Coordinates of N, CA and C in Angstrom, one line a residue:
Chain Q
M1 N 11.9 3.1 -13.5 CA 10.9 3.2 -12.5 C 11.6 3.3 -11.1
T2 N 11.0 4.2 -10.2 CA 11.6 4.4 -8.9 C 11.1 3.2 -8.0
E3 N 11.8 3.1 -6.8 CA 11.5 2.0 -5.9 C 10.0 2.1 -5.4
L4 N 9.5 3.3 -5.2 CA 8.1 3.4 -4.8 C 7.1 3.0 -5.9
E5 N 7.5 3.4 -7.1 CA 6.7 3.0 -8.3 C 6.7 1.5 -8.5
K6 N 7.8 0.9 -8.3 CA 7.9 -0.6 -8.4 C 7.1 -1.2 -7.3
S7 N 7.2 -0.7 -6.1 CA 6.4 -1.2 -5.0 C 4.9 -1.2 -5.3
M8 N 4.4 -0.2 -5.9 CA 3.0 -0.1 -6.2 C 2.7 -1.0 -7.4
E9 N 3.6 -1.1 -8.4 CA 3.4 -2.0 -9.5 C 3.3 -3.4 -9.0
S10 N 4.2 -3.8 -8.1 CA 4.2 -5.2 -7.6 C 2.9 -5.5 -6.9
L11 N 2.4 -4.6 -6.2 CA 1.1 -4.8 -5.5 C 0.0 -5.1 -6.5
I12 N 0.0 -4.3 -7.6 CA -1.1 -4.5 -8.6 C -0.8 -5.8 -9.3
M13 N 0.4 -6.2 -9.6 CA 0.7 -7.4 -10.3 C 0.4 -8.6 -9.5
V14 N 0.7 -8.6 -8.2 CA 0.4 -9.7 -7.3 C -1.2 -9.9 -7.3
F15 N -1.9 -8.9 -7.1 CA -3.4 -9.0 -7.1 C -3.9 -9.6 -8.4
H16 N -3.4 -9.1 -9.5 CA -3.9 -9.6 -10.8 C -3.5 -11.0 -11.1
R17 N -2.4 -11.4 -10.5 CA -1.9 -12.8 -10.7 C -2.9 -13.8 -10.1
Y18 N -3.6 -13.4 -9.0 CA -4.5 -14.4 -8.3 C -6.0 -14.0 -8.7
A19 N -6.3 -12.9 -9.1 CA -7.7 -12.5 -9.3 C -8.2 -12.9 -10.7
K20 N -9.4 -13.5 -10.7 CA -9.9 -13.9 -12.0 C -10.5 -12.7 -12.8
E21 N -10.7 -13.0 -14.1 CA -11.2 -11.9 -15.0 C -12.7 -11.7 -14.7
G22 N -13.1 -10.5 -14.4 CA -14.5 -10.2 -14.2 C -15.0 -9.5 -15.5
K23 N -16.3 -9.2 -15.6 CA -16.8 -8.4 -16.8 C -16.0 -7.2 -17.0
E24 N -16.0 -6.3 -15.9 CA -15.4 -5.0 -16.0 C -13.9 -5.1 -15.6
R25 N -13.7 -5.7 -14.4 CA -12.3 -5.7 -13.9 C -12.0 -7.0 -13.3
K26 N -11.0 -7.1 -12.5 CA -10.5 -8.3 -11.9 C -11.0 -8.4 -10.4
F27 N -11.4 -9.6 -10.0 CA -11.8 -9.8 -8.6 C -11.2 -11.0 -8.0
L28 N -11.0 -11.0 -6.7 CA -10.5 -12.1 -5.9 C -11.7 -12.8 -5.3
T29 N -11.9 -14.1 -5.6 CA -12.9 -14.9 -4.8 C -12.2 -15.3 -3.5
K30 N -13.0 -15.9 -2.6 CA -12.4 -16.3 -1.3 C -11.3 -17.3 -1.6
K31 N -11.6 -18.2 -2.5 CA -10.6 -19.2 -2.9 C -9.3 -18.6 -3.4
E32 N -9.4 -17.6 -4.2 CA -8.2 -17.0 -4.7 C -7.5 -16.1 -3.7
L33 N -8.3 -15.5 -2.8 CA -7.7 -14.8 -1.7 C -6.8 -15.8 -0.8
K34 N -7.4 -16.9 -0.6 CA -6.7 -17.9 0.2 C -5.4 -18.3 -0.4
K35 N -5.4 -18.6 -1.7 CA -4.2 -18.9 -2.5 C -3.2 -17.8 -2.4
L36 N -3.7 -16.6 -2.6 CA -2.8 -15.4 -2.5 C -2.1 -15.4 -1.1
L37 N -2.9 -15.5 -0.1 CA -2.3 -15.4 1.3 C -1.3 -16.6 1.5
E38 N -1.7 -17.7 1.1 CA -0.8 -18.9 1.3 C 0.5 -18.7 0.6
S39 N 0.5 -18.2 -0.6 CA 1.7 -18.0 -1.4 C 2.5 -16.7 -1.0
E40 N 1.8 -15.6 -0.9 CA 2.4 -14.4 -0.8 C 2.7 -14.0 0.7
L41 N 1.9 -14.5 1.6 CA 2.0 -14.1 3.0 C 2.0 -15.4 3.9
P42 N 2.9 -16.3 3.6 CA 2.8 -17.6 4.3 C 2.8 -17.5 5.8
N43 N 3.5 -16.6 6.4 CA 3.6 -16.5 7.8 C 2.2 -16.0 8.4
F44 N 1.5 -15.2 7.6 CA 0.3 -14.6 8.1 C -0.7 -15.7 8.4
L45 N -0.9 -16.7 7.4 CA -1.9 -17.7 7.6 C -1.4 -18.7 8.7
K46 N -0.1 -18.9 8.8 CA 0.4 -19.8 9.8 C 0.0 -19.3 11.2
K47 N 0.1 -18.0 11.4 CA -0.3 -17.4 12.7 C -1.8 -17.3 12.8
N48 N -2.5 -17.2 11.7 CA -4.0 -17.0 11.7 C -4.7 -18.0 10.7
P49 N -4.6 -19.4 11.0 CA -5.0 -20.4 10.0 C -6.4 -20.2 9.5
D50 N -7.4 -19.6 10.3 CA -8.7 -19.5 9.8 C -9.0 -18.0 9.5
A51 N -8.0 -17.2 9.1 CA -8.2 -15.8 8.9 C -8.9 -15.5 7.6
V52 N -8.9 -16.4 6.7 CA -9.4 -16.0 5.3 C -10.9 -15.5 5.4
D53 N -11.7 -16.2 6.2 CA -13.1 -15.8 6.2 C -13.2 -14.4 6.8
K54 N -12.4 -14.2 7.9 CA -12.5 -12.8 8.6 C -11.9 -11.7 7.7
V55 N -10.8 -12.0 7.0 CA -10.2 -11.0 6.1 C -11.2 -10.7 5.0
M56 N -11.8 -11.8 4.4 CA -12.8 -11.6 3.3 C -14.0 -10.7 3.8
K57 N -14.5 -11.0 5.0 CA -15.6 -10.3 5.5 C -15.3 -8.8 5.8
D58 N -14.1 -8.6 6.4 CA -13.7 -7.2 6.7 C -13.5 -6.4 5.5
L59 N -12.9 -7.0 4.4 CA -12.6 -6.2 3.2 C -13.7 -6.1 2.2
D60 N -14.6 -7.0 2.2 CA -15.7 -7.0 1.2 C -16.7 -6.0 1.4
Q61 N -16.4 -4.7 1.0 CA -17.3 -3.6 1.4 C -18.7 -3.7 0.8
N62 N -18.8 -4.2 -0.5 CA -20.1 -4.2 -1.1 C -20.8 -5.6 -1.0
K63 N -20.1 -6.5 -0.2 CA -20.8 -7.7 0.2 C -21.2 -8.6 -1.1
D64 N -20.3 -8.6 -2.1 CA -20.6 -9.4 -3.3 C -19.7 -10.7 -3.3
D65 N -19.1 -11.0 -2.1 CA -18.3 -12.2 -2.0 C -17.1 -12.2 -2.9
E66 N -16.7 -11.0 -3.4 CA -15.5 -10.9 -4.2 C -14.7 -9.6 -3.8
L67 N -13.4 -9.6 -4.0 CA -12.7 -8.3 -3.6 C -12.1 -7.7 -4.9
D68 N -12.4 -6.5 -5.2 CA -11.7 -5.8 -6.2 C -10.4 -5.2 -5.6
F69 N -9.6 -4.6 -6.4 CA -8.3 -4.1 -5.9 C -8.5 -3.1 -4.9
E70 N -9.5 -2.2 -5.0 CA -9.7 -1.1 -4.1 C -10.1 -1.7 -2.7
E71 N -10.8 -2.9 -2.7 CA -11.1 -3.5 -1.4 C -10.0 -4.2 -0.8
F72 N -9.0 -4.7 -1.7 CA -7.9 -5.5 -1.2 C -6.8 -4.6 -0.7
V73 N -6.6 -3.4 -1.2 CA -5.4 -2.6 -0.8 C -5.4 -2.3 0.7
P74 N -6.5 -1.9 1.3 CA -6.4 -1.6 2.7 C -5.8 -2.7 3.6
F75 N -6.0 -4.0 3.1 CA -5.4 -5.1 3.9 C -3.9 -5.0 3.9
V76 N -3.3 -4.8 2.7 CA -1.9 -4.7 2.6 C -1.4 -3.4 3.3
A77 N -2.1 -2.3 3.2 CA -1.7 -1.1 3.9 C -1.7 -1.4 5.4
G78 N -2.7 -2.0 5.9 CA -2.8 -2.3 7.3 C -1.6 -3.2 7.8
L79 N -1.2 -4.2 7.0 CA -0.1 -5.1 7.3 C 1.2 -4.3 7.3
A80 N 1.4 -3.4 6.3 CA 2.6 -2.6 6.2 C 2.7 -1.7 7.4
I81 N 1.6 -1.1 7.8 CA 1.6 -0.2 9.0 C 2.0 -1.1 10.3
T82 N 1.5 -2.3 10.4 CA 1.8 -3.1 11.5 C 3.3 -3.5 11.5
C83 N 3.8 -3.8 10.3 CA 5.2 -4.2 10.2 C 6.1 -3.0 10.5
E84 N 5.7 -1.8 10.1 CA 6.6 -0.7 10.3 C 6.6 -0.4 11.8
K85 N 5.5 -0.6 12.5 CA 5.5 -0.3 14.0 C 6.4 -1.3 14.7
C86 N 6.3 -2.6 14.2 CA 7.2 -3.6 14.8 C 8.6 -3.3 14.6
A87 N 9.0 -2.9 13.4 CA 10.4 -2.6 13.1 C 10.8 -1.4 13.9
A88 N 10.0 -0.4 14.1 CA 10.3 0.8 14.9 C 10.6 0.3 16.4
K89 N 9.8 -0.6 16.9 CA 10.0 -1.1 18.3 C 11.3 -1.8 18.4
H90 N 11.6 -2.6 17.4 CA 12.9 -3.4 17.4 C 14.1 -2.4 17.4
D91 N 13.9 -1.4 16.5 CA 15.0 -0.4 16.4 C 15.3 0.3 17.7
K92 N 14.2 0.6 18.4 CA 14.3 1.3 19.7 C 15.0 0.4 20.7
K93 N 14.6 -0.9 20.8 CA 15.2 -1.9 21.7 C 16.7 -2.0 21.4
D94 N 17.1 -2.1 20.1 CA 18.5 -2.2 19.7 C 19.3 -1.0 20.2
R95 N 18.7 0.2 20.2 CA 19.4 1.4 20.6 C 19.6 1.6 22.1
K96 N 18.9 0.7 22.9 CA 19.0 0.9 24.4 C 20.4 0.3 24.9
Chain N
M1 N 11.9 -13.9 0.6 CA 10.8 -13.0 0.7 C 9.9 -13.0 -0.5
T2 N 8.6 -13.0 -0.4 CA 7.7 -13.0 -1.6 C 7.6 -11.7 -2.2
E3 N 7.0 -11.6 -3.4 CA 6.9 -10.3 -4.1 C 6.0 -9.3 -3.3
L4 N 5.0 -9.8 -2.6 CA 4.1 -8.9 -1.8 C 4.9 -8.4 -0.6
E5 N 5.6 -9.3 0.0 CA 6.4 -8.9 1.2 C 7.5 -7.9 0.8
K6 N 8.1 -8.1 -0.3 CA 9.1 -7.1 -0.8 C 8.4 -5.8 -1.1
S7 N 7.2 -5.8 -1.7 CA 6.5 -4.6 -2.0 C 6.3 -3.8 -0.7
M8 N 5.8 -4.5 0.3 CA 5.6 -3.8 1.6 C 6.9 -3.3 2.2
E9 N 7.9 -4.1 2.1 CA 9.2 -3.7 2.7 C 9.7 -2.4 2.0
S10 N 9.6 -2.4 0.6 CA 10.0 -1.2 -0.1 C 9.3 0.0 0.3
L11 N 8.0 -0.1 0.5 CA 7.2 1.0 0.9 C 7.7 1.6 2.3
I12 N 8.1 0.7 3.2 CA 8.6 1.1 4.5 C 10.0 1.7 4.3
M13 N 10.8 1.1 3.5 CA 12.2 1.6 3.3 C 12.2 3.0 2.7
V14 N 11.3 3.1 1.7 CA 11.3 4.5 1.0 C 10.9 5.5 2.0
F15 N 9.9 5.3 2.8 CA 9.4 6.2 3.8 C 10.6 6.6 4.8
H16 N 11.3 5.5 5.3 CA 12.3 5.7 6.2 C 13.5 6.5 5.6
R17 N 13.7 6.3 4.3 CA 14.8 7.0 3.7 C 14.7 8.5 3.7
Y18 N 13.4 9.0 3.7 CA 13.2 10.4 3.6 C 12.7 11.0 5.0
A19 N 12.3 10.1 5.9 CA 11.7 10.6 7.2 C 12.8 10.8 8.2
K20 N 12.7 11.9 8.9 CA 13.8 12.2 10.0 C 13.4 11.4 11.2
E21 N 14.4 11.3 12.1 CA 14.3 10.5 13.3 C 13.4 11.4 14.3
G22 N 12.3 10.8 14.8 CA 11.6 11.5 15.8 C 11.9 10.8 17.2
K23 N 11.3 11.3 18.3 CA 11.6 10.7 19.6 C 11.2 9.3 19.6
E24 N 9.9 9.0 19.2 CA 9.4 7.6 19.2 C 9.7 7.0 17.9
R25 N 9.3 7.7 16.8 CA 9.3 7.0 15.5 C 9.8 8.0 14.5
K26 N 9.6 7.7 13.2 CA 10.1 8.5 12.1 C 8.9 9.3 11.6
F27 N 9.2 10.6 11.2 CA 8.2 11.4 10.6 C 8.7 12.2 9.4
L28 N 7.8 12.4 8.5 CA 8.1 13.2 7.3 C 7.6 14.6 7.5
T29 N 8.6 15.6 7.4 CA 8.1 17.0 7.4 C 7.6 17.3 6.0
K30 N 7.1 18.5 5.8 CA 6.6 18.9 4.5 C 7.8 18.9 3.5
K31 N 8.9 19.4 4.0 CA 10.1 19.5 3.1 C 10.5 18.0 2.7
E32 N 10.5 17.1 3.6 CA 10.9 15.8 3.3 C 9.9 15.1 2.4
L33 N 8.6 15.4 2.6 CA 7.5 14.8 1.7 C 7.8 15.3 0.3
K34 N 8.1 16.6 0.2 CA 8.4 17.2 -1.2 C 9.6 16.4 -1.8
K35 N 10.6 16.2 -1.1 CA 11.8 15.5 -1.6 C 11.4 14.1 -2.0
L36 N 10.6 13.4 -1.2 CA 10.2 12.1 -1.5 C 9.4 12.1 -2.8
L37 N 8.4 13.0 -2.9 CA 7.6 13.0 -4.1 C 8.4 13.4 -5.4
E38 N 9.4 14.3 -5.2 CA 10.2 14.7 -6.4 C 11.0 13.5 -6.9
S39 N 11.6 12.7 -5.9 CA 12.4 11.6 -6.3 C 11.7 10.4 -6.6
E40 N 10.7 10.0 -5.9 CA 10.0 8.7 -6.0 C 8.8 8.8 -6.9
L41 N 8.2 9.9 -7.1 CA 7.0 10.1 -7.9 C 7.1 11.3 -8.8
P42 N 8.2 11.4 -9.6 CA 8.5 12.6 -10.4 C 7.3 13.0 -11.3
N43 N 6.6 12.0 -11.8 CA 5.4 12.4 -12.7 C 4.3 13.1 -11.9
F44 N 4.2 12.6 -10.7 CA 3.0 13.1 -9.9 C 3.2 14.6 -9.7
L45 N 4.4 15.1 -9.3 CA 4.5 16.5 -9.1 C 4.6 17.3 -10.3
K46 N 5.0 16.7 -11.4 CA 5.0 17.4 -12.7 C 3.5 17.8 -13.1
K47 N 2.7 16.8 -12.8 CA 1.2 17.1 -13.2 C 0.6 17.9 -12.1
N48 N 1.1 17.9 -10.9 CA 0.5 18.6 -9.8 C 1.6 19.4 -9.0
P49 N 2.1 20.5 -9.7 CA 3.3 21.1 -9.1 C 3.1 21.7 -7.7
D50 N 1.9 22.1 -7.4 CA 1.7 22.6 -6.0 C 0.9 21.7 -5.1
A51 N 1.1 20.4 -5.4 CA 0.3 19.4 -4.7 C 0.8 19.1 -3.2
V52 N 2.1 19.5 -3.0 CA 2.7 19.1 -1.7 C 1.8 19.6 -0.5
D53 N 1.4 20.9 -0.6 CA 0.6 21.4 0.6 C -0.7 20.7 0.7
K54 N -1.3 20.4 -0.4 CA -2.6 19.7 -0.3 C -2.5 18.3 0.2
V55 N -1.4 17.6 -0.3 CA -1.2 16.2 0.1 C -0.9 16.2 1.6
M56 N -0.1 17.1 2.0 CA 0.3 17.2 3.5 C -1.0 17.4 4.3
K57 N -1.8 18.4 3.8 CA -3.0 18.7 4.6 C -4.0 17.5 4.7
D58 N -4.1 16.9 3.5 CA -5.1 15.7 3.5 C -4.6 14.6 4.4
L59 N -3.3 14.3 4.4 CA -2.8 13.2 5.1 C -2.5 13.4 6.6
D60 N -2.2 14.6 7.0 CA -1.8 14.9 8.3 C -3.0 14.9 9.3
Q61 N -3.4 13.7 9.7 CA -4.6 13.5 10.5 C -4.6 14.2 11.8
N62 N -3.4 14.2 12.5 CA -3.4 14.8 13.8 C -2.9 16.2 13.8
K63 N -2.8 16.8 12.6 CA -2.4 18.2 12.4 C -1.2 18.6 13.2
D64 N -0.2 17.8 13.1 CA 1.1 18.2 13.8 C 2.2 18.6 12.8
D65 N 1.7 18.8 11.6 CA 2.7 19.2 10.5 C 3.7 18.2 10.1
E66 N 3.5 17.0 10.5 CA 4.4 15.9 10.2 C 3.5 14.6 9.8
L67 N 4.1 13.7 9.0 CA 3.4 12.5 8.7 C 4.1 11.3 9.2
D68 N 3.4 10.5 10.0 CA 4.1 9.2 10.4 C 3.7 8.2 9.3
F69 N 4.2 7.0 9.4 CA 4.0 6.1 8.3 C 2.5 5.8 8.1
E70 N 1.8 5.7 9.2 CA 0.4 5.4 9.2 C -0.4 6.4 8.4
E71 N 0.1 7.7 8.5 CA -0.6 8.8 7.8 C -0.2 8.8 6.3
F72 N 1.0 8.3 6.1 CA 1.6 8.3 4.7 C 1.0 7.2 3.8
V73 N 0.8 6.0 4.4 CA 0.4 4.9 3.6 C -0.9 5.1 2.7
P74 N -2.0 5.7 3.3 CA -3.2 5.9 2.5 C -2.9 6.7 1.1
F75 N -1.9 7.5 1.2 CA -1.6 8.3 -0.1 C -1.1 7.3 -1.2
V76 N -0.2 6.4 -0.8 CA 0.3 5.4 -1.7 C -0.8 4.4 -2.1
A77 N -1.6 4.0 -1.2 CA -2.7 3.1 -1.5 C -3.7 3.7 -2.5
G78 N -3.9 5.0 -2.3 CA -4.8 5.7 -3.2 C -4.2 5.8 -4.6
L79 N -2.9 6.1 -4.7 CA -2.3 6.1 -6.0 C -2.3 4.8 -6.7
A80 N -2.0 3.7 -5.9 CA -2.0 2.4 -6.5 C -3.4 2.0 -7.0
I81 N -4.5 2.4 -6.3 CA -5.8 2.1 -6.7 C -6.1 2.9 -8.0
T82 N -5.7 4.1 -8.1 CA -5.9 4.9 -9.3 C -5.1 4.3 -10.5
C83 N -3.9 3.9 -10.2 CA -3.1 3.3 -11.3 C -3.7 2.0 -11.8
E84 N -4.3 1.2 -10.9 CA -4.9 -0.1 -11.2 C -6.1 0.1 -12.1
K85 N -6.9 1.2 -11.8 CA -8.1 1.5 -12.6 C -7.7 1.9 -14.0
C86 N -6.6 2.7 -14.1 CA -6.1 3.2 -15.4 C -5.7 2.0 -16.2
A87 N -4.9 1.1 -15.6 CA -4.4 -0.1 -16.3 C -5.6 -1.0 -16.8
A88 N -6.6 -1.1 -15.9 CA -7.8 -1.9 -16.3 C -8.5 -1.3 -17.5
K89 N -8.6 0.1 -17.5 CA -9.2 0.8 -18.7 C -8.5 0.5 -20.0
H90 N -7.1 0.6 -19.8 CA -6.3 0.4 -21.0 C -6.4 -1.0 -21.5
D91 N -6.5 -2.0 -20.6 CA -6.6 -3.4 -20.9 C -7.9 -3.6 -21.7
K92 N -9.0 -2.9 -21.3 CA -10.3 -3.1 -21.9 C -10.2 -2.5 -23.3
K93 N -9.6 -1.3 -23.5 CA -9.5 -0.7 -24.8 C -8.7 -1.6 -25.8
D94 N -7.6 -2.2 -25.2 CA -6.7 -3.1 -26.1 C -7.5 -4.3 -26.6
R95 N -8.5 -4.7 -25.8 CA -9.3 -6.0 -26.1 C -10.4 -5.7 -27.1
K96 N -10.7 -4.4 -27.4 CA -11.8 -4.1 -28.3 C -11.4 -4.3 -29.8

């Protein structure tokens, strides 16, 4: 498996580790999202202690109080984009 | 680093491995996107040999013939969503 394939697989595995079994597929309840954030993104919640409600509200497109993988992925994509921009700024400062 | 943090880091590292240095940040040209797809997602191009042009066109939001990381991430997110749906279908079949 390539690095990019592993990266995608990890993303799916992490989601499935915290998401409970639904009839059709797996879903994250707010409680499970909180657990995922606490374990997988400890710094995120430290900086935004009451972010779980807002994250849930922003991601829950169909307003069923649960997140499927398709609703969850944009959150990780957004974080990765923010991290990449930070890294690019640091690179620029280091080169001055 | 947690598994989710590593997954995001890998995504950024893979992009930076193939993207050339721009003035402000790093960008993928079409040639570099092709190289990335050939190496990191070999099965994708095998099934869609002339997908590079279409992928570039779909992702290149500002039409500058280059992809920054923000333009690239939705492609990987979309693939991960598709993979997760396939895996869910297989799981369902296995449980019948």
